Amino acid sequence: MSPAYAQVVDSQKLSPKDSLLLKQAPASKKEEANRNVMLNAENNAGPRFIQIGIPTGSAVDVPTILENDMPAVYYFFPRNPNTFWRAGSGLSNIGVLKISEVAITTGRVGYGVNSYTRKGDDNFTGILNTGMNHFGMQRYDMNLSGKLGKDLYYSAGTYHMFDPGSFDVPYADYVDRTSIYQGMLTKYFNNRKGEVSLMYRYADAHSLTNVVGNSPFIYNGDGSITELEGMPLGTTNAFPIDGNLTYRDILTGEEKNTSLKDAAKTKVNQAMFLYSYKYDSGLNLKVNAMYSNSDAGFIVASPTGIIPSATIQNSANRYTITGTDQAYTGNVLNRLMILNRANINDAFMIAQVSKRSGNHNWRLGINEMYSHVDHHANSLQYSQEVKADPQRLDRDGVPFRNFNTNGEYYKGSESKTALFFTDDWDITDRLNLYYGARVELMNLNVDYMPHARFDGVSVGATNPNTGEVSSIENYKTTRINPIGTAALVYKLAKKYGITAEFTYNVQNPTLVNYAGSQVPITKNSVVPLGRVGVYYTSDNFSLVSAFSVIKKTNYFTRFNLTDPSGSGQVQTIGNAYDVQTMGWTTDIVAKPFKNFNLHFLFTYQEPKYKNFNVSAFGSDYSFNDKIVTSQSKILMEIDPSYNFTKDLRIWSSFRYFGKQTANLSNALYFNGRWETFGGLNWNVNKKFNLGLTVVNFLNQTGARGTISGAELITDASNYQDYLMAGSYIRPFTTELSVGIKF
């Protein structure tokens, strides 16, 4: 799905006037408008992260993708929902859910992307969308829908992505090769008061986007970088050309071989049941259920630092080109590979009744979410050249080493049974209160391996250093998680007023927290979010300005830390800490003259670590009050668009991310950057439309996110003109989309 098309889809529920007046949707609205969530500068497969000042992970900042009011996945790792959910013609519409709505209906923190499967109607409809870019990406997306008999309808579609990436990848044909097939039958009954639908979907995906997304560069010491000669960021392959890996199975201890393509494959079978009924009393009943089985693969490919050639020449280790005895004394890049494989069974159900009664619009529901995961991750390390299309290196005659020193294992189930309630209450003509509550009963039962990892570790193996057996242990817990939200809108006058919102969320550690060698904390995390602000609306201008505070306690995560002394050792640790931020946001939508629309969003925030202390490689580190990595204090979005006619529209989107810290100590950072998009949409006629999108049309190059291998660096004085590796923004890309209805 091209970003240009997605921008239209995101707002298709709203009329032009409503799009302006409801951009800052009042508390009674579930959706957050004007977010352009599918304009993604990282890849063109799924929605972007919407920052709220908390690090990505544990469903925070990562958009919770929902379809038909149910999450696509129980947890986004190791199975990315984009392996089987794509925003194509098989969906009728897409919207961005508010943080409060996501909390009440799923118990998660962050924005959500809700979507609805396309159903058939009385008229046959065929939709064919194709897309391509100048790097050779091709996308084919088709859906057919219509009538089979009296009150019986069908919808069937398929989606295919052939994306070679932005440079030639010698170890695979495509960076993203995804095929999705789905079909739905819908039956109406009792004069269309009720309807029931059955849907099935199958997906086969091979995604290497996480593998190709980092590259070496020179860090200049002042927040800027310099590209290496012959290695422009985003258009150079920095991964060994053969793409083959040798690993040791953490389940059996056997040595095995695989390819990147096979390690990244995911297959998903998914079924849905959808039921709704409108009673004469005005009561609406909805019952949706989903089951999916996934054989999921996900690769973590992290550079752990670069050893300069001067050090290599004086090193006791001898490096040779793999497969030869040819000595190598150039720069050496070390990599950590974690090959995740999981069999996942998810089952969801949501049943709710709703009704408008006087000044109230209430909803009462039951929500069940269940996941059983059998997960293991085999880790290994190796060395390679620092050049385009590099070759792998043997160190002292060994191509792969440190098997499973970062390995993971867990097997178990997690479920949440919840009762939730919301009410949209127009107390007076001037005062609206939206409030709700959710109470979750959480059950977790997991087998895990809480023992120190060592080279060659497997289940049941004995640690040669300590004599400890890597046995499997079990942990069970049952908890009650309360969640609540309230939002108030008070109209001081017809066009302006005051808004306030508060959400309180309690979350428990999930199955994935038990994957590592460290016994995770068992305390719940508490996430309070508060906002207060003012708004103004008119026919041609709308503004909301608000101050917000958000905090998360007991945030547990694992870090792959590299020894800052330069030894190349990598240590995985688990740690719990708090994060919090205070921020001010102003959101403006304006129509200064006919056919021209402008959206402007400005955010200032200070996301900081709290109670964050780490011990690694014999030293203690404190990151209290440090700015959260990869987060900016200043964020801006500028989205102008102009309609030449009702069928011809030109648009652009400018996103500014201020200075971002690139490691935990904040010693290293990246300067602010712009991410830019632009496009032209032309509805040639009712049956045919064209779209042109340009990603990064300013042709900026640069790094983003964090710097691999530099997590513990505290003194930046030695890192001027320093060779290191990290992630980068998408290169200049032109995309053409064609839509046909028949």
XYZ file of C-alpha atoms in Angstrom:
742
model
C 0.000 0.000 0.000
C 1.495 3.292 -1.016
C 1.667 6.096 1.535
C -0.296 8.339 -0.795
C -3.223 5.967 -0.944
C -3.066 5.394 2.796
C -3.422 9.081 3.480
C -6.773 9.048 1.707
C -7.909 5.855 3.423
C -7.083 7.138 6.901
C -9.598 9.960 6.607
C -12.221 8.428 4.369
C -14.795 8.188 7.157
C -14.961 11.983 7.429
C -16.505 14.520 5.101
C -14.291 17.500 4.131
C -16.020 19.686 6.707
C -15.870 17.029 9.411
C -12.205 16.423 8.627
C -11.519 20.005 9.637
C -13.834 20.254 12.632
C -13.087 16.823 14.070
C -9.299 16.774 13.723
C -9.110 17.282 17.444
C -11.946 14.830 17.992
C -13.903 15.508 21.197
C -13.802 13.019 23.988
C -16.813 11.103 22.660
C -14.882 10.059 19.565
C -12.832 6.862 19.539
C -10.552 7.856 16.692
C -7.639 10.256 16.463
C -7.790 12.041 13.120
C -5.034 13.520 10.980
C -2.298 11.135 12.072
C -1.135 9.870 8.623
C -0.119 6.690 10.385
C 0.696 4.795 7.182
C 3.283 7.362 6.033
C 6.235 5.362 7.271
C 9.841 6.492 6.801
C 11.196 3.112 7.931
C 9.480 0.842 5.413
C 6.394 0.665 3.224
C 4.854 -2.404 4.857
C 3.069 -1.140 7.962
C 2.076 1.801 10.127
C 4.650 4.090 11.679
C 5.303 4.511 15.367
C 3.558 7.489 16.957
C 5.819 8.694 19.749
C 4.303 9.391 23.146
C 7.587 9.643 25.061
C 7.884 6.026 26.207
C 10.402 3.625 24.592
C 9.136 1.273 21.930
C 8.220 -2.116 23.345
C 5.606 -3.769 25.544
C 2.993 -2.378 23.144
C 4.036 1.179 23.942
C 4.422 3.462 20.910
C 4.114 0.435 18.622
C 0.674 0.879 17.052
C -1.713 -1.830 18.199
C -3.103 -3.036 14.890
C -6.714 -4.142 15.164
C -9.045 -5.647 12.602
C -12.775 -5.805 13.281
C -12.145 -4.485 16.823
C -9.686 -7.281 17.687
C -5.884 -7.116 17.884
C -4.110 -8.690 14.928
C -1.647 -10.300 17.365
C -1.499 -10.775 21.112
C 2.061 -9.497 21.090
C 3.990 -8.004 18.187
C 7.197 -10.030 18.763
C 8.403 -12.366 17.338
C 5.520 -12.315 14.852
C 5.104 -8.901 13.282
C 1.450 -8.261 12.326
C 2.634 -6.895 8.976
C 3.429 -10.457 7.945
C -0.294 -11.047 7.407
C -2.004 -7.650 7.814
C -1.538 -5.114 5.047
C -3.600 -2.007 4.377
C -4.970 -3.071 1.011
C -8.210 -3.489 -0.904
C -9.329 -6.262 1.452
C -10.049 -3.589 4.059
C -12.979 -1.191 3.807
C -11.508 1.515 6.045
C -8.751 2.371 8.500
C -8.680 4.727 11.457
C -6.308 5.694 14.271
C -7.692 4.947 17.731
C -7.132 7.199 20.708
C -4.906 6.051 23.565
C -7.943 5.849 25.865
C -9.888 3.623 23.460
C -6.923 1.272 23.053
C -6.545 1.055 26.845
C -10.226 0.246 27.472
C -10.667 -2.324 24.685
C -7.255 -4.040 24.736
C -5.465 -3.027 27.952
C -2.496 -1.671 25.998
C -0.704 1.666 25.968
C -0.296 3.779 22.835
C -2.227 4.592 19.703
C -4.043 1.907 17.753
C -4.771 1.341 14.089
C -8.261 -0.098 13.624
C -9.426 -1.582 10.354
C -12.464 -3.404 9.016
C -12.559 -6.265 6.532
C -14.333 -5.465 3.281
C -17.730 -7.149 2.916
C -19.760 -7.825 -0.200
C -22.899 -5.914 -1.177
C -25.624 -6.060 -3.844
C -23.368 -4.838 -6.639
C -20.359 -6.692 -7.943
C -17.207 -4.701 -7.175
C -13.718 -5.394 -8.351
C -10.742 -3.441 -7.008
C -7.239 -3.777 -8.384
C -4.442 -1.694 -6.892
C -0.891 -1.931 -8.123
C 2.220 -0.105 -7.043
C 5.850 0.115 -8.013
C 8.912 2.168 -7.183
C 12.115 3.009 -9.004
C 14.063 0.402 -7.027
C 11.957 -2.361 -8.584
C 9.299 -2.917 -5.915
C 6.034 -4.316 -7.273
C 2.787 -4.682 -5.348
C -0.425 -6.321 -6.536
C -3.576 -6.049 -4.489
C -7.003 -7.226 -5.672
C -10.420 -7.782 -4.114
C -13.666 -9.050 -5.626
C -17.000 -8.787 -3.843
C -20.653 -9.253 -4.663
C -23.830 -11.236 -4.093
C -24.216 -15.022 -4.068
C -27.917 -15.256 -3.238
C -30.634 -13.715 -1.135
C -28.935 -11.898 1.754
C -25.731 -13.857 1.085
C -22.571 -12.004 0.003
C -18.913 -12.715 -0.628
C -15.619 -10.881 -0.623
C -12.304 -12.415 -1.685
C -8.904 -10.934 -2.287
C -5.193 -11.408 -2.544
C -2.153 -9.255 -1.830
C 1.381 -9.757 -3.146
C 4.503 -7.760 -2.356
C 7.727 -8.141 -4.328
C 10.121 -5.661 -2.725
C 13.858 -6.045 -3.469
C 14.674 -3.136 -1.157
C 16.628 -0.027 -2.081
C 19.777 -1.902 -3.127
C 20.680 -5.242 -4.661
C 20.593 -7.973 -2.021
C 22.847 -10.833 -3.154
C 21.555 -13.323 -0.561
C 17.826 -13.090 -1.416
C 15.586 -12.104 -4.292
C 13.467 -9.818 -2.115
C 13.738 -7.963 1.168
C 9.959 -8.342 1.527
C 8.179 -11.150 -0.277
C 4.656 -11.469 1.111
C 1.573 -13.231 -0.224
C -1.818 -12.976 1.479
C -5.094 -14.672 0.494
C -8.425 -14.088 2.177
C -12.129 -14.699 1.710
C -15.294 -13.720 3.569
C -18.952 -14.810 3.470
C -21.640 -12.557 4.967
C -25.261 -13.518 5.676
C -27.947 -10.986 6.619
C -31.143 -12.030 8.363
C -34.348 -10.711 9.914
C -34.707 -7.807 7.478
C -31.022 -6.969 7.850
C -31.261 -6.375 11.553
C -28.634 -9.035 11.975
C -25.591 -10.217 10.102
C -22.988 -12.931 10.479
C -19.677 -13.235 8.634
C -16.992 -15.896 8.361
C -13.506 -14.980 7.162
C -10.345 -17.005 6.442
C -6.876 -15.672 5.663
C -3.589 -17.326 4.763
C -0.250 -15.506 4.609
C 3.246 -16.524 3.571
C 5.874 -13.868 4.301
C 9.644 -13.566 4.122
C 10.800 -10.241 5.557
C 14.426 -9.173 5.824
C 13.745 -5.485 6.470
C 15.235 -5.812 9.956
C 18.417 -7.346 8.510
C 19.178 -4.699 5.895
C 18.328 -1.701 8.054
C 21.793 -0.873 9.414
C 25.115 0.110 7.904
C 28.589 1.442 8.839
C 29.341 5.180 8.804
C 31.671 7.699 10.422
C 30.330 9.487 13.482
C 31.786 13.004 13.426
C 31.343 13.654 17.135
C 28.931 16.581 16.751
C 25.724 14.691 15.985
C 26.431 14.469 12.280
C 27.799 11.565 10.277
C 29.835 11.052 7.126
C 29.139 8.213 4.746
C 31.960 5.835 3.964
C 33.383 6.028 0.478
C 31.504 3.610 -1.735
C 28.869 2.949 0.945
C 26.014 5.469 0.642
C 23.418 4.830 3.346
C 20.236 3.170 2.197
C 21.539 2.093 -1.187
C 24.428 -0.191 -0.161
C 24.399 -3.790 0.986
C 26.393 -4.041 4.220
C 25.579 -7.688 4.960
C 27.761 -10.684 3.939
C 26.911 -11.728 0.421
C 26.274 -15.436 0.964
C 23.484 -15.025 3.529
C 24.154 -18.450 5.066
C 24.429 -19.038 8.798
C 25.558 -21.837 11.080
C 23.957 -21.989 14.519
C 23.528 -24.361 17.451
C 19.937 -25.339 18.236
C 19.215 -24.221 21.792
C 16.613 -26.996 22.118
C 18.821 -29.943 21.116
C 22.410 -28.694 21.031
C 22.766 -29.789 17.400
C 24.763 -27.673 14.958
C 22.609 -26.656 11.993
C 22.703 -24.483 8.881
C 20.129 -22.059 7.546
C 19.715 -19.130 5.189
C 18.462 -15.666 5.994
C 15.389 -16.257 3.832
C 14.420 -19.438 5.673
C 15.138 -17.969 9.105
C 12.804 -15.052 8.366
C 9.832 -16.974 6.963
C 6.418 -16.713 8.610
C 3.230 -18.579 7.736
C -0.128 -17.623 9.230
C -3.581 -19.214 9.134
C -6.325 -16.992 10.523
C -10.104 -17.343 10.873
C -12.706 -14.807 12.061
C -16.348 -14.911 13.118
C -18.295 -11.641 13.100
C -21.857 -11.203 14.384
C -24.009 -8.154 14.977
C -27.692 -7.458 15.640
C -29.732 -4.257 15.955
C -32.734 -4.649 18.252
C -35.909 -2.609 17.897
C -35.210 -1.109 21.331
C -32.113 0.588 19.945
C -29.758 -1.887 21.585
C -26.844 -3.001 19.410
C -25.097 -6.326 19.946
C -21.719 -7.210 18.453
C -19.768 -10.451 18.914
C -16.443 -10.927 17.103
C -13.978 -13.794 17.470
C -10.627 -14.679 15.884
C -8.188 -17.576 15.905
C -4.771 -17.670 14.282
C -1.866 -20.085 14.097
C 1.565 -18.847 13.098
C 4.915 -20.435 12.395
C 6.869 -17.226 12.864
C 10.456 -16.303 12.175
C 12.147 -13.033 13.019
C 15.826 -12.076 12.744
C 17.644 -9.606 14.959
C 20.830 -8.528 13.163
C 22.781 -6.116 15.364
C 26.242 -4.718 14.686
C 28.125 -4.889 17.980
C 30.926 -2.546 17.020
C 33.708 -2.046 14.493
C 37.345 -2.851 15.232
C 39.623 -0.462 13.272
C 42.351 -1.873 11.063
C 45.138 -0.452 13.275
C 43.847 -2.562 16.160
C 43.449 -5.628 13.951
C 47.072 -5.456 12.823
C 48.232 -5.573 16.447
C 45.633 -8.086 17.587
C 46.425 -11.565 18.839
C 43.476 -12.809 16.781
C 44.032 -13.695 13.134
C 41.335 -12.839 10.600
C 41.000 -14.490 7.204
C 38.421 -14.323 4.405
C 35.996 -17.188 5.034
C 36.725 -20.180 2.850
C 40.300 -19.080 2.179
C 43.565 -18.660 4.025
C 43.828 -15.063 2.817
C 44.843 -12.826 5.723
C 42.701 -9.765 6.441
C 43.898 -6.692 8.329
C 41.252 -4.122 7.406
C 38.377 -2.785 9.492
C 36.262 -5.560 11.053
C 32.543 -5.297 11.811
C 31.212 -7.731 14.427
C 27.585 -8.827 14.328
C 25.211 -10.507 16.722
C 22.518 -12.583 15.028
C 19.457 -13.803 16.936
C 17.269 -16.218 14.976
C 13.819 -16.244 16.555
C 11.388 -19.051 15.782
C 7.973 -19.478 17.402
C 4.760 -21.399 17.006
C 1.967 -19.105 18.143
C -1.730 -19.734 18.701
C -3.848 -16.638 19.376
C -7.569 -16.564 20.167
C -9.567 -13.368 20.720
C -13.199 -12.589 21.410
C -15.032 -9.333 22.027
C -18.743 -9.146 22.836
C -20.383 -5.819 23.500
C -23.782 -4.174 23.701
C -24.294 -0.464 23.174
C -27.174 1.982 23.140
C -27.912 5.676 23.114
C -30.158 6.483 26.075
C -31.035 10.129 26.477
C -27.818 12.032 27.018
C -25.799 8.845 27.350
C -24.172 6.675 24.711
C -22.992 3.665 26.679
C -21.205 0.438 25.905
C -20.716 -2.732 27.977
C -18.460 -5.518 26.823
C -16.477 -8.661 27.550
C -13.055 -9.168 26.054
C -11.070 -12.410 25.976
C -7.493 -12.598 24.670
C -5.455 -15.811 24.763
C -2.020 -16.680 23.401
C 0.062 -19.846 23.548
C 3.671 -19.425 22.424
C 6.452 -21.964 21.916
C 9.476 -19.738 21.291
C 13.199 -20.219 21.044
C 15.979 -18.028 19.685
C 19.375 -19.263 18.534
C 22.126 -16.657 18.691
C 25.549 -16.488 17.107
C 28.278 -13.958 16.383
C 30.611 -13.487 13.449
C 32.884 -10.921 11.805
C 32.830 -9.338 8.357
C 34.537 -6.783 6.158
C 33.530 -3.112 6.297
C 32.691 -2.484 2.652
C 29.859 -2.813 0.167
C 28.886 -6.441 -0.433
C 31.285 -7.628 2.274
C 32.655 -11.094 2.783
C 32.470 -12.943 6.062
C 35.670 -13.353 8.085
C 37.008 -16.257 10.085
C 38.561 -15.362 13.408
C 41.351 -17.797 14.221
C 39.871 -20.180 11.651
C 36.316 -20.039 13.066
C 33.511 -18.396 10.991
C 30.805 -18.450 13.698
C 31.234 -18.265 17.458
C 29.556 -17.646 20.822
C 26.589 -19.877 20.054
C 23.509 -19.032 22.155
C 25.312 -16.714 24.569
C 22.305 -14.503 23.815
C 19.896 -17.406 23.269
C 16.277 -17.336 24.404
C 13.621 -19.863 25.357
C 10.092 -19.838 26.706
C 6.939 -21.877 26.245
C 3.609 -21.070 27.802
C 0.265 -19.362 27.694
C -1.121 -16.011 28.703
C -4.753 -14.943 28.825
C -6.733 -11.869 29.754
C -10.445 -11.952 30.476
C -11.830 -8.453 30.845
C -15.051 -6.639 31.531
C -15.187 -3.072 30.179
C -17.624 -0.185 30.160
C -17.695 3.264 28.529
C -20.190 6.105 28.558
C -20.272 9.220 26.407
C -22.366 11.602 28.507
C -23.570 15.004 27.340
C -24.108 16.410 30.817
C -25.222 19.769 29.418
C -25.047 21.519 26.082
C -21.630 22.792 27.151
C -20.219 19.866 29.120
C -19.341 16.394 27.816
C -17.817 13.591 29.868
C -16.435 10.412 28.349
C -15.418 7.835 30.906
C -14.770 4.127 31.063
C -13.232 1.291 33.004
C -11.721 -2.097 32.297
C -10.965 -4.887 34.742
C -8.696 -7.689 33.506
C -8.197 -11.111 35.017
C -4.763 -12.159 33.768
C -3.380 -15.695 33.890
C 0.192 -16.563 32.933
C 1.820 -19.995 32.870
C 5.317 -20.212 31.383
C 8.230 -22.642 31.196
C 11.527 -20.790 30.894
C 15.293 -21.207 31.371
C 16.540 -18.688 33.971
C 20.179 -19.721 33.842
C 23.346 -17.996 32.687
C 24.095 -18.497 29.008
C 27.416 -19.838 27.784
C 28.952 -20.735 24.453
C 26.981 -23.680 23.052
C 24.267 -23.666 25.711
C 21.145 -25.754 25.096
C 18.260 -26.994 27.195
C 19.627 -29.402 29.803
C 23.306 -28.634 29.101
C 25.802 -28.147 31.934
C 27.618 -24.844 32.259
C 31.354 -25.683 32.087
C 32.178 -22.605 34.182
C 29.778 -23.170 37.090
C 28.492 -26.744 36.775
C 24.936 -25.406 36.696
C 22.414 -27.310 34.576
C 20.340 -25.195 32.175
C 17.066 -26.689 33.314
C 13.523 -25.593 32.552
C 11.544 -23.951 35.345
C 7.903 -22.945 35.592
C 6.236 -19.744 36.717
C 2.505 -19.160 37.192
C 0.589 -16.102 38.243
C -2.953 -14.755 38.313
C -3.583 -11.046 38.612
C -6.267 -8.422 38.334
C -5.390 -5.335 36.310
C -7.598 -2.246 36.688
C -7.719 0.312 33.869
C -9.697 3.530 33.723
C -10.111 6.616 31.586
C -11.994 9.899 31.728
C -12.082 12.837 29.330
C -13.881 16.130 29.750
C -14.789 18.780 27.196
C -16.235 22.070 28.440
C -17.412 24.639 25.894
C -16.685 28.106 27.216
C -18.315 29.470 24.078
C -19.603 28.130 20.796
C -16.159 27.852 19.222
C -13.725 27.313 22.078
C -13.366 25.519 25.370
C -11.281 23.373 27.704
C -10.321 19.707 27.426
C -8.914 17.321 30.018
C -8.096 13.621 29.876
C -6.746 11.008 32.247
C -5.955 7.346 31.611
C -4.678 4.886 34.206
C -3.347 1.554 32.959
C -1.901 -1.424 34.824
C 0.096 -3.998 32.858
C 1.746 -7.259 33.858
C 4.967 -8.809 32.528
C 4.189 -10.839 29.417
C 5.490 -14.172 28.143
C 8.285 -12.536 26.169
C 9.752 -11.151 29.397
C 10.729 -14.721 30.341
C 12.827 -15.392 27.226
C 16.217 -14.402 28.620
C 18.570 -15.775 31.252
C 17.605 -13.213 33.860
C 14.646 -13.864 36.112
C 12.344 -10.941 35.243
C 10.610 -8.785 37.758
C 7.111 -9.896 38.596
C 5.757 -6.499 39.575
C 3.109 -4.887 37.412
C 3.778 -1.707 35.472
C 1.597 1.311 36.121
C 1.057 3.817 33.312
C -0.773 7.055 34.211
C -1.405 9.606 31.466
C -2.868 13.053 32.057
C -3.652 15.925 29.667
C -5.243 19.337 29.975
C -5.626 21.938 27.246
C -7.750 24.355 25.280
C -9.404 24.089 21.869
C -10.863 26.390 19.242
C -12.894 25.422 16.158
C -14.402 27.332 13.255
C -15.225 26.571 9.630
C -11.681 27.340 8.485
C -9.545 26.945 11.566
C -9.183 24.421 14.360
C -6.686 24.358 17.238
C -5.959 22.225 20.284
C -3.108 23.036 22.661
C -2.507 20.689 25.592
C -0.026 19.877 28.329
C 0.510 16.183 29.096
C 2.323 13.929 31.557
C 2.919 10.197 31.102
C 4.895 7.707 33.169
C 5.558 3.971 33.149
C 6.930 2.116 36.175
C 8.761 -1.222 36.253
C 9.490 -1.217 32.540
C 11.320 -4.513 31.994
C 13.463 -5.035 28.931
C 16.616 -6.815 27.805
C 19.669 -5.090 26.367
C 22.415 -6.501 24.187
C 25.332 -4.524 25.639
C 28.783 -4.302 24.043
C 31.908 -3.999 26.183
C 32.907 -0.297 25.913
C 36.593 -1.248 26.279
C 36.564 -2.567 22.726
C 36.920 -6.293 23.464
C 33.902 -7.055 21.277
C 32.172 -9.029 24.031
C 28.373 -8.806 24.099
C 26.347 -9.317 27.252
C 22.565 -9.596 27.462
C 21.047 -8.221 30.637
C 17.515 -7.760 31.853
C 16.593 -4.654 33.766
C 13.571 -2.845 35.123
C 13.320 0.923 35.283
C 10.841 3.791 35.035
C 10.321 6.281 32.240
C 8.369 9.501 32.259
C 7.824 12.566 30.145
C 6.103 15.914 30.299
C 5.111 17.550 27.072
C 3.206 20.322 25.361
C 1.444 19.762 22.053
C -0.297 22.182 19.710
C -2.324 20.800 16.810
C -3.674 23.151 14.127
C -5.830 22.484 11.071
C -6.457 25.464 8.821
C -8.018 26.296 5.473
C -6.600 29.782 4.765
C -8.003 29.950 1.242
C -10.144 27.905 -1.107
C -8.939 24.367 -1.895
C -5.884 24.669 0.379
C -5.593 22.746 3.648
C -2.802 22.881 6.204
C -2.143 20.726 9.232
C 0.552 21.687 11.763
C 1.521 19.696 14.837
C 4.177 20.795 17.330
C 5.295 18.816 20.377
C 7.877 19.577 23.040
C 8.618 16.745 25.462
C 11.316 15.565 27.863
C 11.219 11.751 28.038
C 13.591 10.611 30.804
C 14.768 7.395 32.403
C 14.144 6.980 36.128
C 15.516 4.388 38.570
C 17.703 2.996 35.799
C 20.927 1.352 37.018
C 22.944 -1.325 35.205
C 25.923 -3.532 36.083
C 27.876 -4.927 33.123
C 31.477 -5.918 32.333
C 32.531 -5.276 35.933
C 31.266 -1.693 36.088
C 28.142 0.048 37.366
C 26.210 2.552 35.247
C 23.413 4.930 36.161
C 21.152 6.407 33.499
C 18.786 8.258 35.827
C 17.356 11.430 34.259
C 18.960 10.640 30.890
C 16.835 11.316 27.828
C 15.288 8.138 26.423
C 17.218 6.902 23.398
C 15.744 7.508 19.940
C 13.290 10.060 21.359
C 13.276 13.735 20.373
C 12.425 16.676 22.571
C 10.963 18.565 19.618
C 8.597 17.032 17.068
C 6.825 18.782 14.220
C 4.496 17.747 11.426
C 3.559 20.099 8.581
C 1.024 18.723 6.096
C -0.114 21.091 3.317
C -2.388 19.955 0.482
C -4.145 21.615 -2.436
C -7.087 20.450 -4.544
C -6.882 21.705 -8.112
C -10.250 20.045 -8.684
C -12.295 17.639 -6.632
C -10.440 14.827 -8.426
C -6.891 16.189 -8.501
C -4.960 16.761 -5.291
C -1.341 17.495 -4.481
C -0.062 16.977 -0.943
C 3.091 16.837 1.112
C 4.109 15.914 4.630
C 7.146 17.295 6.470
C 8.135 15.667 9.754
C 10.851 17.100 11.955
C 12.543 15.052 14.660
C 14.790 17.068 16.943
C 18.114 15.913 18.346
C 17.966 12.253 19.373
C 20.219 10.555 21.890
C 21.916 7.548 20.300
C 23.006 5.626 23.389
C 21.921 5.122 26.995
C 24.356 7.587 28.537
C 23.364 10.371 26.084
C 27.062 10.833 25.266
C 26.310 10.234 21.595
C 23.462 11.788 19.663
C 22.115 12.491 16.201
C 21.212 15.973 15.041
C 17.638 16.805 14.130
C 16.339 15.580 10.790
C 13.427 15.984 8.402
C 11.427 13.115 6.963
C 9.535 14.233 3.882
C 6.777 12.826 1.723
C 4.920 14.281 -1.212
C 2.441 13.126 -3.767
C -0.213 13.622 -6.366
C -3.582 11.845 -6.382
C -5.736 11.940 -9.511
C -9.134 10.307 -9.767
C -9.205 10.140 -13.546
C -12.784 8.849 -13.476
C -14.971 6.641 -11.289
C -13.098 3.549 -12.403
C -9.493 4.687 -12.584
C -7.102 6.582 -10.303
C -3.403 7.339 -10.252
C -1.056 8.228 -7.438
C 2.521 9.423 -7.345
C 4.425 9.465 -4.059
C 7.946 10.660 -3.362
C 9.609 9.533 -0.117
C 12.454 11.703 1.206
C 12.072 14.198 -1.633
C 14.678 16.459 0.010
C 17.062 13.537 -0.547
C 18.425 13.727 2.973
C 20.880 11.092 4.123
C 21.707 10.315 7.677
C 21.512 7.978 10.628
C 18.653 7.594 13.079
C 17.749 5.636 16.187
C 20.626 4.177 18.188
C 24.269 3.353 17.494
C 24.899 -0.382 17.805
C 27.749 -1.321 20.108
C 27.823 2.098 21.803
C 25.222 1.489 24.519
C 27.588 2.025 27.484
C 29.894 4.692 26.099
C 30.073 7.596 28.559
C 32.928 9.686 27.164
C 32.301 11.073 23.696
C 35.702 12.756 23.377
C 37.181 9.628 21.834
C 34.385 9.321 19.293
C 35.197 12.057 16.835
C 35.560 10.708 13.303
C 34.762 7.309 14.757
C 33.802 4.322 12.636
C 30.571 2.722 13.838
C 27.295 1.249 12.593
C 23.635 2.152 13.001
C 20.263 2.531 11.305
C 19.306 5.150 8.739
C 16.329 6.838 7.090
C 14.838 5.602 3.824
C 16.567 6.957 0.725
C 14.899 9.052 -1.961
C 12.150 6.870 -3.441
C 9.502 7.468 -6.089
C 6.396 5.305 -6.039
C 3.616 5.026 -8.611
C 0.227 3.538 -7.753
C -2.641 2.629 -10.065
C -6.151 1.836 -8.883
C -8.858 0.258 -11.032
C -12.476 -0.445 -10.119
C -14.566 -2.743 -12.276
